[in-house]
mmCIF file of N, CA and C in Angstrom:
data_model
loop_
_atom_site.group_PDB
_atom_site.id
_atom_site.type_symbol
_atom_site.label_atom_id
_atom_site.label_comp_id
_atom_site.label_asym_id
_atom_site.label_seq_id
_atom_site.Cartn_x
_atom_site.Cartn_y
_atom_site.Cartn_z
ATOM 1 N N MET O 1 113.222 97.770 78.792
ATOM 2 C CA MET O 1 113.181 96.340 79.027
ATOM 3 C C MET O 1 111.736 95.936 79.211
ATOM 4 N N ASN O 2 111.418 94.760 78.758
ATOM 5 C CA ASN O 2 110.094 94.197 78.957
ATOM 6 C C ASN O 2 110.202 93.049 79.947
ATOM 7 N N ILE O 3 109.209 92.961 80.817
ATOM 8 C CA ILE O 3 109.164 91.855 81.770
ATOM 9 C C ILE O 3 107.722 91.388 81.880
ATOM 10 N N THR O 4 107.548 90.080 81.840
ATOM 11 C CA THR O 4 106.218 89.511 81.962
ATOM 12 C C THR O 4 105.976 89.113 83.406
ATOM 13 N N LEU O 5 104.969 89.721 83.991
ATOM 14 C CA LEU O 5 104.553 89.430 85.352
ATOM 15 C C LEU O 5 103.033 89.392 85.382
ATOM 16 N N LEU O 6 102.483 88.466 86.122
ATOM 17 C CA LEU O 6 101.037 88.388 86.290
ATOM 18 C C LEU O 6 100.324 88.334 84.943
ATOM 19 N N ASN O 7 100.892 87.597 83.998
ATOM 20 C CA ASN O 7 100.336 87.419 82.657
ATOM 21 C C ASN O 7 100.226 88.724 81.863
ATOM 22 N N CYS O 8 101.099 89.662 82.144
ATOM 23 C CA CYS O 8 101.104 90.945 81.447
ATOM 24 C C CYS O 8 102.551 91.332 81.156
ATOM 25 N N VAL O 9 102.791 91.908 79.991
ATOM 26 C CA VAL O 9 104.126 92.380 79.640
ATOM 27 C C VAL O 9 104.223 93.856 80.014
ATOM 28 N N PHE O 10 105.071 94.155 80.992
ATOM 29 C CA PHE O 10 105.311 95.520 81.434
ATOM 30 C C PHE O 10 106.571 96.034 80.758
ATOM 31 N N SER O 11 106.527 97.273 80.316
ATOM 32 C CA SER O 11 107.666 97.902 79.659
ATOM 33 C C SER O 11 108.250 98.954 80.596
ATOM 34 N N LEU O 12 109.509 98.770 80.973
ATOM 35 C CA LEU O 12 110.206 99.708 81.851
ATOM 36 C C LEU O 12 111.380 100.326 81.097
ATOM 37 N N GLU O 13 111.563 101.607 81.291
ATOM 38 C CA GLU O 13 112.691 102.304 80.673
ATOM 39 C C GLU O 13 113.832 102.310 81.682
ATOM 40 N N GLU O 14 114.683 101.299 81.591
ATOM 41 C CA GLU O 14 115.698 101.059 82.614
ATOM 42 C C GLU O 14 116.750 102.164 82.718
ATOM 43 N N GLN O 15 116.809 103.072 81.762
ATOM 44 C CA GLN O 15 117.780 104.164 81.868
ATOM 45 C C GLN O 15 117.468 105.084 83.050
ATOM 46 N N TYR O 16 116.267 104.989 83.601
ATOM 47 C CA TYR O 16 115.897 105.791 84.763
ATOM 48 C C TYR O 16 116.245 105.100 86.078
ATOM 49 N N ILE O 17 116.826 103.907 86.006
ATOM 50 C CA ILE O 17 117.151 103.146 87.205
ATOM 51 C C ILE O 17 118.660 102.886 87.228
ATOM 52 N N GLY O 18 119.270 103.130 88.369
ATOM 53 C CA GLY O 18 120.711 102.939 88.526
ATOM 54 C C GLY O 18 121.067 101.562 89.035
ATOM 55 N N GLU O 19 120.422 100.547 88.513
ATOM 56 C CA GLU O 19 120.695 99.153 88.882
ATOM 57 C C GLU O 19 120.830 98.342 87.595
ATOM 58 N N SER O 20 121.409 97.174 87.716
ATOM 59 C CA SER O 20 121.549 96.295 86.551
ATOM 60 C C SER O 20 120.189 95.707 86.178
ATOM 61 N N VAL O 21 120.060 95.342 84.922
ATOM 62 C CA VAL O 21 118.819 94.714 84.458
ATOM 63 C C VAL O 21 118.505 93.456 85.261
ATOM 64 N N PRO O 22 119.478 92.578 85.554
ATOM 65 C CA PRO O 22 119.150 91.406 86.379
ATOM 66 C C PRO O 22 118.607 91.783 87.760
ATOM 67 N N GLU O 23 119.147 92.833 88.370
ATOM 68 C CA GLU O 23 118.659 93.267 89.685
ATOM 69 C C GLU O 23 117.227 93.801 89.586
ATOM 70 N N ILE O 24 116.965 94.572 88.548
ATOM 71 C CA ILE O 24 115.605 95.092 88.341
ATOM 72 C C ILE O 24 114.635 93.923 88.173
ATOM 73 N N ARG O 25 114.993 92.977 87.317
ATOM 74 C CA ARG O 25 114.127 91.806 87.084
ATOM 75 C C ARG O 25 113.885 91.030 88.376
ATOM 76 N N GLN O 26 114.930 90.820 89.150
ATOM 77 C CA GLN O 26 114.793 90.058 90.388
ATOM 78 C C GLN O 26 113.800 90.744 91.334
ATOM 79 N N GLN O 27 113.952 92.051 91.502
ATOM 80 C CA GLN O 27 113.060 92.755 92.414
ATOM 81 C C GLN O 27 111.621 92.749 91.911
ATOM 82 N N LEU O 28 111.434 92.896 90.613
ATOM 83 C CA LEU O 28 110.081 92.849 90.057
ATOM 84 C C LEU O 28 109.465 91.462 90.211
ATOM 85 N N GLU O 29 110.260 90.422 90.008
ATOM 86 C CA GLU O 29 109.749 89.057 90.185
ATOM 87 C C GLU O 29 109.399 88.798 91.645
ATOM 88 N N GLU O 30 110.206 89.299 92.570
ATOM 89 C CA GLU O 30 109.893 89.160 93.995
ATOM 90 C C GLU O 30 108.587 89.888 94.329
ATOM 91 N N TYR O 31 108.375 91.047 93.722
ATOM 92 C CA TYR O 31 107.126 91.779 93.909
ATOM 93 C C TYR O 31 105.948 90.928 93.416
ATOM 94 N N ALA O 32 106.076 90.393 92.207
ATOM 95 C CA ALA O 32 104.992 89.595 91.627
ATOM 96 C C ALA O 32 104.681 88.358 92.455
ATOM 97 N N GLN O 33 105.686 87.808 93.113
ATOM 98 C CA GLN O 33 105.501 86.627 93.963
ATOM 99 C C GLN O 33 105.006 86.991 95.363
ATOM 100 N N GLY O 34 104.875 88.287 95.639
ATOM 101 C CA GLY O 34 104.412 88.728 96.946
ATOM 102 C C GLY O 34 105.492 88.729 98.018
ATOM 103 N N ARG O 35 106.749 88.589 97.612
ATOM 104 C CA ARG O 35 107.861 88.577 98.571
ATOM 105 C C ARG O 35 108.496 89.950 98.752
ATOM 106 N N ARG O 36 108.042 90.938 97.991
ATOM 107 C CA ARG O 36 108.601 92.293 98.079
ATOM 108 C C ARG O 36 107.453 93.290 98.038
ATOM 109 N N THR O 37 107.446 94.218 99.004
ATOM 110 C CA THR O 37 106.417 95.260 99.038
ATOM 111 C C THR O 37 106.976 96.637 98.718
ATOM 112 N N THR O 38 108.294 96.770 98.741
ATOM 113 C CA THR O 38 108.957 98.011 98.335
ATOM 114 C C THR O 38 110.153 97.644 97.467
ATOM 115 N N PHE O 39 110.548 98.576 96.644
ATOM 116 C CA PHE O 39 111.691 98.344 95.776
ATOM 117 C C PHE O 39 112.913 99.060 96.331
ATOM 118 N N ALA O 40 114.050 98.412 96.232
ATOM 119 C CA ALA O 40 115.328 98.991 96.661
ATOM 120 C C ALA O 40 116.134 99.324 95.405
ATOM 121 N N LEU O 41 115.580 100.181 94.599
ATOM 122 C CA LEU O 41 116.209 100.568 93.338
ATOM 123 C C LEU O 41 116.599 102.040 93.395
ATOM 124 N N ILE O 42 117.707 102.360 92.808
ATOM 125 C CA ILE O 42 118.122 103.750 92.687
ATOM 126 C C ILE O 42 117.413 104.318 91.461
ATOM 127 N N ILE O 43 116.506 105.250 91.695
ATOM 128 C CA ILE O 43 115.775 105.873 90.596
ATOM 129 C C ILE O 43 116.362 107.257 90.352
ATOM 130 N N HIS O 44 116.629 107.566 89.101
ATOM 131 C CA HIS O 44 117.166 108.869 88.708
ATOM 132 C C HIS O 44 115.997 109.856 88.577
ATOM 133 N N TRP O 45 115.501 110.298 89.726
ATOM 134 C CA TRP O 45 114.308 111.148 89.785
ATOM 135 C C TRP O 45 114.459 112.419 88.957
ATOM 136 N N ASP O 46 115.636 113.007 88.964
ATOM 137 C CA ASP O 46 115.822 114.287 88.291
ATOM 138 C C ASP O 46 115.717 114.189 86.772
ATOM 139 N N THR O 47 115.751 112.988 86.221
ATOM 140 C CA THR O 47 115.649 112.822 84.773
ATOM 141 C C THR O 47 114.264 112.362 84.325
ATOM 142 N N LEU O 48 113.404 112.008 85.272
ATOM 143 C CA LEU O 48 112.067 111.524 84.931
ATOM 144 C C LEU O 48 111.154 112.641 84.459
ATOM 145 N N PRO O 49 110.298 112.358 83.481
ATOM 146 C CA PRO O 49 109.262 113.339 83.144
ATOM 147 C C PRO O 49 108.236 113.373 84.284
ATOM 148 N N ASN O 50 107.632 114.510 84.518
ATOM 149 C CA ASN O 50 106.597 114.654 85.557
ATOM 150 C C ASN O 50 107.102 114.226 86.932
ATOM 151 N N THR O 51 108.333 114.573 87.242
ATOM 152 C CA THR O 51 108.969 114.129 88.486
ATOM 153 C C THR O 51 108.130 114.427 89.714
ATOM 154 N N HIS O 52 107.581 115.632 89.806
ATOM 155 C CA HIS O 52 106.841 115.998 91.010
ATOM 156 C C HIS O 52 105.613 115.119 91.224
ATOM 157 N N ILE O 53 104.960 114.733 90.147
ATOM 158 C CA ILE O 53 103.785 113.865 90.255
ATOM 159 C C ILE O 53 104.210 112.430 90.552
ATOM 160 N N LEU O 54 105.197 111.926 89.821
ATOM 161 C CA LEU O 54 105.636 110.546 90.029
ATOM 162 C C LEU O 54 106.235 110.347 91.419
ATOM 163 N N THR O 55 106.899 111.370 91.944
ATOM 164 C CA THR O 55 107.433 111.282 93.302
ATOM 165 C C THR O 55 106.302 111.137 94.315
ATOM 166 N N ALA O 56 105.236 111.885 94.119
ATOM 167 C CA ALA O 56 104.077 111.775 95.018
ATOM 168 C C ALA O 56 103.432 110.392 94.912
ATOM 169 N N ILE O 57 103.331 109.878 93.703
ATOM 170 C CA ILE O 57 102.747 108.551 93.507
ATOM 171 C C ILE O 57 103.607 107.486 94.184
ATOM 172 N N ALA O 58 104.909 107.663 94.140
ATOM 173 C CA ALA O 58 105.823 106.687 94.743
ATOM 174 C C ALA O 58 105.650 106.577 96.250
ATOM 175 N N THR O 59 105.028 107.557 96.869
ATOM 176 C CA THR O 59 104.832 107.516 98.331
ATOM 177 C C THR O 59 103.580 106.751 98.744
ATOM 178 N N ILE O 60 102.768 106.339 97.785
ATOM 179 C CA ILE O 60 101.560 105.573 98.131
ATOM 180 C C ILE O 60 102.010 104.203 98.608
ATOM 181 N N PRO O 61 101.698 103.847 99.851
ATOM 182 C CA PRO O 61 102.185 102.573 100.387
ATOM 183 C C PRO O 61 101.555 101.351 99.702
ATOM 184 N N TYR O 62 102.287 100.276 99.736
ATOM 185 C CA TYR O 62 101.822 98.977 99.251
ATOM 186 C C TYR O 62 100.491 98.658 99.945
ATOM 187 N N GLY O 63 99.521 98.215 99.178
ATOM 188 C CA GLY O 63 98.219 97.845 99.736
ATOM 189 C C GLY O 63 97.270 99.012 99.925
ATOM 190 N N HIS O 64 97.678 100.212 99.534
ATOM 191 C CA HIS O 64 96.841 101.403 99.671
ATOM 192 C C HIS O 64 96.635 102.048 98.314
ATOM 193 N N THR O 65 95.700 102.971 98.249
ATOM 194 C CA THR O 65 95.441 103.721 97.030
ATOM 195 C C THR O 65 95.309 105.207 97.369
ATOM 196 N N ALA O 66 95.369 106.022 96.357
ATOM 197 C CA ALA O 66 95.111 107.453 96.463
ATOM 198 C C ALA O 66 94.366 107.863 95.199
ATOM 199 N N THR O 67 93.551 108.878 95.290
ATOM 200 C CA THR O 67 92.806 109.328 94.115
ATOM 201 C C THR O 67 93.647 110.291 93.287
ATOM 202 N N TYR O 68 93.247 110.434 92.030
ATOM 203 C CA TYR O 68 93.890 111.404 91.153
ATOM 204 C C TYR O 68 93.809 112.794 91.779
ATOM 205 N N SER O 69 92.663 113.109 92.387
ATOM 206 C CA SER O 69 92.469 114.420 93.015
ATOM 207 C C SER O 69 93.407 114.626 94.193
ATOM 208 N N THR O 70 93.614 113.588 94.994
ATOM 209 C CA THR O 70 94.518 113.696 96.137
ATOM 210 C C THR O 70 95.945 113.979 95.681
ATOM 211 N N ILE O 71 96.394 113.239 94.686
ATOM 212 C CA ILE O 71 97.747 113.462 94.159
ATOM 213 C C ILE O 71 97.835 114.846 93.518
ATOM 214 N N ALA O 72 96.780 115.268 92.837
ATOM 215 C CA ALA O 72 96.774 116.598 92.228
ATOM 216 C C ALA O 72 96.894 117.685 93.294
ATOM 217 N N ALA O 73 96.182 117.535 94.389
ATOM 218 C CA ALA O 73 96.270 118.520 95.471
ATOM 219 C C ALA O 73 97.672 118.542 96.073
ATOM 220 N N GLN O 74 98.262 117.368 96.257
ATOM 221 C CA GLN O 74 99.620 117.298 96.817
ATOM 222 C C GLN O 74 100.648 117.969 95.919
ATOM 223 N N THR O 75 100.439 117.877 94.628
ATOM 224 C CA THR O 75 101.423 118.384 93.664
ATOM 225 C C THR O 75 101.009 119.723 93.047
ATOM 226 N N GLU O 76 99.906 120.275 93.534
ATOM 227 C CA GLU O 76 99.390 121.549 93.037
ATOM 228 C C GLU O 76 99.220 121.542 91.522
ATOM 229 N N THR O 77 98.547 120.510 91.056
ATOM 230 C CA THR O 77 98.277 120.374 89.632
ATOM 231 C C THR O 77 96.825 119.934 89.457
ATOM 232 N N HIS O 78 96.472 119.445 88.321
ATOM 233 C CA HIS O 78 95.112 119.023 87.994
ATOM 234 C C HIS O 78 95.049 117.493 87.937
ATOM 235 N N PRO O 79 93.911 116.897 88.312
ATOM 236 C CA PRO O 79 93.798 115.430 88.218
ATOM 237 C C PRO O 79 94.118 114.870 86.834
ATOM 238 N N ARG O 80 93.800 115.621 85.787
ATOM 239 C CA ARG O 80 94.141 115.143 84.436
ATOM 240 C C ARG O 80 95.641 115.057 84.235
ATOM 241 N N ALA O 81 96.378 116.001 84.822
ATOM 242 C CA ALA O 81 97.846 115.956 84.734
ATOM 243 C C ALA O 81 98.373 114.713 85.436
ATOM 244 N N VAL O 82 97.726 114.329 86.533
ATOM 245 C CA VAL O 82 98.119 113.103 87.242
ATOM 246 C C VAL O 82 97.860 111.898 86.347
ATOM 247 N N GLY O 83 96.713 111.881 85.690
ATOM 248 C CA GLY O 83 96.400 110.784 84.770
ATOM 249 C C GLY O 83 97.397 110.683 83.630
ATOM 250 N N ILE O 84 97.797 111.822 83.097
ATOM 251 C CA ILE O 84 98.794 111.839 82.011
ATOM 252 C C ILE O 84 100.133 111.308 82.520
ATOM 253 N N ALA O 85 100.530 111.746 83.723
ATOM 254 C CA ALA O 85 101.795 111.255 84.290
ATOM 255 C C ALA O 85 101.742 109.750 84.505
ATOM 256 N N CYS O 86 100.593 109.256 84.956
ATOM 257 C CA CYS O 86 100.447 107.803 85.130
ATOM 258 C C CYS O 86 100.559 107.083 83.792
ATOM 259 N N ARG O 87 99.887 107.607 82.789
ATOM 260 C CA ARG O 87 99.898 106.964 81.466
ATOM 261 C C ARG O 87 101.302 106.944 80.873
ATOM 262 N N LYS O 88 102.112 107.976 81.173
ATOM 263 C CA LYS O 88 103.463 108.074 80.615
ATOM 264 C C LYS O 88 104.535 107.580 81.585
ATOM 265 N N ASN O 89 104.135 106.974 82.688
ATOM 266 C CA ASN O 89 105.071 106.485 83.706
ATOM 267 C C ASN O 89 106.075 105.514 83.066
ATOM 268 N N PRO O 90 107.372 105.865 83.060
ATOM 269 C CA PRO O 90 108.350 104.977 82.436
ATOM 270 C C PRO O 90 108.767 103.807 83.323
ATOM 271 N N LEU O 91 108.290 103.781 84.574
ATOM 272 C CA LEU O 91 108.678 102.723 85.511
ATOM 273 C C LEU O 91 107.454 102.126 86.212
ATOM 274 N N PRO O 92 106.541 101.530 85.431
ATOM 275 C CA PRO O 92 105.365 100.943 86.076
ATOM 276 C C PRO O 92 105.775 99.893 87.100
ATOM 277 N N LEU O 93 104.981 99.753 88.113
ATOM 278 C CA LEU O 93 105.196 98.894 89.273
ATOM 279 C C LEU O 93 106.216 99.532 90.215
ATOM 280 N N CYS O 94 107.392 99.924 89.720
ATOM 281 C CA CYS O 94 108.391 100.578 90.574
ATOM 282 C C CYS O 94 107.835 101.895 91.104
ATOM 283 N N ILE O 95 107.203 102.652 90.235
ATOM 284 C CA ILE O 95 106.434 103.836 90.621
ATOM 285 C C ILE O 95 104.984 103.404 90.421
ATOM 286 N N PRO O 96 104.273 103.137 91.518
ATOM 287 C CA PRO O 96 103.010 102.379 91.464
ATOM 288 C C PRO O 96 101.788 103.174 91.007
ATOM 289 N N CYS O 97 101.754 103.558 89.738
ATOM 290 C CA CYS O 97 100.609 104.308 89.233
ATOM 291 C C CYS O 97 99.326 103.479 89.270
ATOM 292 N N HIS O 98 99.444 102.165 89.404
ATOM 293 C CA HIS O 98 98.243 101.338 89.530
ATOM 294 C C HIS O 98 97.505 101.618 90.841
ATOM 295 N N ARG O 99 98.178 102.264 91.799
ATOM 296 C CA ARG O 99 97.565 102.601 93.086
ATOM 297 C C ARG O 99 96.775 103.905 93.042
ATOM 298 N N VAL O 100 96.803 104.583 91.894
ATOM 299 C CA VAL O 100 96.041 105.820 91.738
ATOM 300 C C VAL O 100 94.699 105.457 91.121
ATOM 301 N N ILE O 101 93.630 105.845 91.821
ATOM 302 C CA ILE O 101 92.284 105.479 91.385
ATOM 303 C C ILE O 101 91.424 106.732 91.240
ATOM 304 N N GLY O 102 90.309 106.582 90.556
ATOM 305 C CA GLY O 102 89.364 107.677 90.419
ATOM 306 C C GLY O 102 88.518 107.830 91.671
ATOM 307 N N ALA O 103 87.944 108.986 91.835
ATOM 308 C CA ALA O 103 87.096 109.253 93.004
ATOM 309 C C ALA O 103 85.832 108.397 92.981
ATOM 310 N N HIS O 104 85.393 107.999 91.796
ATOM 311 C CA HIS O 104 84.150 107.236 91.670
ATOM 312 C C HIS O 104 84.361 105.853 91.061
ATOM 313 N N GLY O 105 85.568 105.362 91.126
ATOM 314 C CA GLY O 105 85.846 104.044 90.559
ATOM 315 C C GLY O 105 87.323 103.865 90.331
ATOM 316 N N ILE O 106 87.655 102.732 89.809
ATOM 317 C CA ILE O 106 89.061 102.359 89.697
ATOM 318 C C ILE O 106 89.832 103.220 88.700
ATOM 319 N N GLY O 107 89.202 103.686 87.648
ATOM 320 C CA GLY O 107 89.904 104.491 86.647
ATOM 321 C C GLY O 107 90.637 103.615 85.649
ATOM 322 N N GLY O 108 91.349 104.241 84.761
ATOM 323 C CA GLY O 108 92.045 103.511 83.713
ATOM 324 C C GLY O 108 93.410 103.026 84.141
ATOM 325 N N TYR O 109 94.057 102.322 83.217
ATOM 326 C CA TYR O 109 95.409 101.839 83.443
ATOM 327 C C TYR O 109 95.977 101.449 82.094
ATOM 328 N N GLY O 110 97.201 101.851 81.833
ATOM 329 C CA GLY O 110 97.828 101.595 80.535
ATOM 330 C C GLY O 110 97.931 100.131 80.163
ATOM 331 N N TYR O 111 97.895 99.256 81.163
ATOM 332 C CA TYR O 111 97.989 97.818 80.911
ATOM 333 C C TYR O 111 96.635 97.142 81.038
ATOM 334 N N GLY O 112 95.586 97.936 81.135
ATOM 335 C CA GLY O 112 94.232 97.419 81.214
ATOM 336 C C GLY O 112 93.693 97.424 82.639
ATOM 337 N N VAL O 113 92.426 97.709 82.759
ATOM 338 C CA VAL O 113 91.783 97.783 84.072
ATOM 339 C C VAL O 113 91.833 96.431 84.784
ATOM 340 N N ALA O 114 91.741 95.338 84.027
ATOM 341 C CA ALA O 114 91.799 94.009 84.660
ATOM 342 C C ALA O 114 93.147 93.797 85.352
ATOM 343 N N VAL O 115 94.232 94.240 84.741
ATOM 344 C CA VAL O 115 95.567 94.111 85.346
ATOM 345 C C VAL O 115 95.648 95.008 86.581
ATOM 346 N N LYS O 116 95.102 96.218 86.493
ATOM 347 C CA LYS O 116 95.100 97.124 87.639
ATOM 348 C C LYS O 116 94.348 96.490 88.806
ATOM 349 N N ARG O 117 93.190 95.917 88.525
ATOM 350 C CA ARG O 117 92.417 95.242 89.582
ATOM 351 C C ARG O 117 93.221 94.089 90.190
ATOM 352 N N GLN O 118 93.902 93.328 89.347
ATOM 353 C CA GLN O 118 94.707 92.199 89.816
ATOM 354 C C GLN O 118 95.845 92.674 90.722
ATOM 355 N N LEU O 119 96.528 93.740 90.322
ATOM 356 C CA LEU O 119 97.622 94.282 91.139
ATOM 357 C C LEU O 119 97.101 94.779 92.483
ATOM 358 N N LEU O 120 95.990 95.516 92.462
ATOM 359 C CA LEU O 120 95.429 96.036 93.707
ATOM 360 C C LEU O 120 94.938 94.910 94.607
ATOM 361 N N ALA O 121 94.341 93.885 94.012
ATOM 362 C CA ALA O 121 93.876 92.737 94.819
ATOM 363 C C ALA O 121 95.048 91.997 95.431
ATOM 364 N N GLN O 122 96.100 91.800 94.646
ATOM 365 C CA GLN O 122 97.302 91.126 95.174
ATOM 366 C C GLN O 122 97.867 91.901 96.361
ATOM 367 N N GLU O 123 97.973 93.205 96.206
ATOM 368 C CA GLU O 123 98.524 94.022 97.299
ATOM 369 C C GLU O 123 97.603 94.036 98.507
ATOM 370 N N ALA O 124 96.306 94.059 98.283
ATOM 371 C CA ALA O 124 95.357 94.073 99.403
ATOM 372 C C ALA O 124 95.445 92.771 100.187
ATOM 373 N N ASP O 125 95.633 91.661 99.470
ATOM 374 C CA ASP O 125 95.736 90.347 100.122
ATOM 375 C C ASP O 125 97.005 90.194 100.938
ATOM 376 N N ARG O 126 98.073 90.842 100.471
ATOM 377 C CA ARG O 126 99.381 90.646 101.106
ATOM 378 C C ARG O 126 99.829 91.850 101.921
ATOM 379 N N GLY O 127 99.107 92.954 101.829
ATOM 380 C CA GLY O 127 99.539 94.184 102.479
ATOM 381 C C GLY O 127 99.068 94.331 103.838
#
């Protein structure tokens, strides 16, 4: 499913979520409006690629960030593997890969660095 939020079209693979498309959309829209800081979605973790990395990323609280190296240490992998998992994240925003940053800067983002900066600024303002 595609959803436009914050002037960006996000692509989510809803087969990994055990909720209806309208429920997913509602929660994402509430997030974009700053009315939701966590998602109440049933995620089928056991079917996700890179589950161990994405699970660690999902624990990064709203308004906070973690480095690729920190997530790599938590998951006993390499920072590049964390970057690959972020790039292939089938549930952007729900699994907040935008909260993963480089040790020396913001790092990349599949939807563009400007969108990543916007998401982080929104969360910092409301978190």
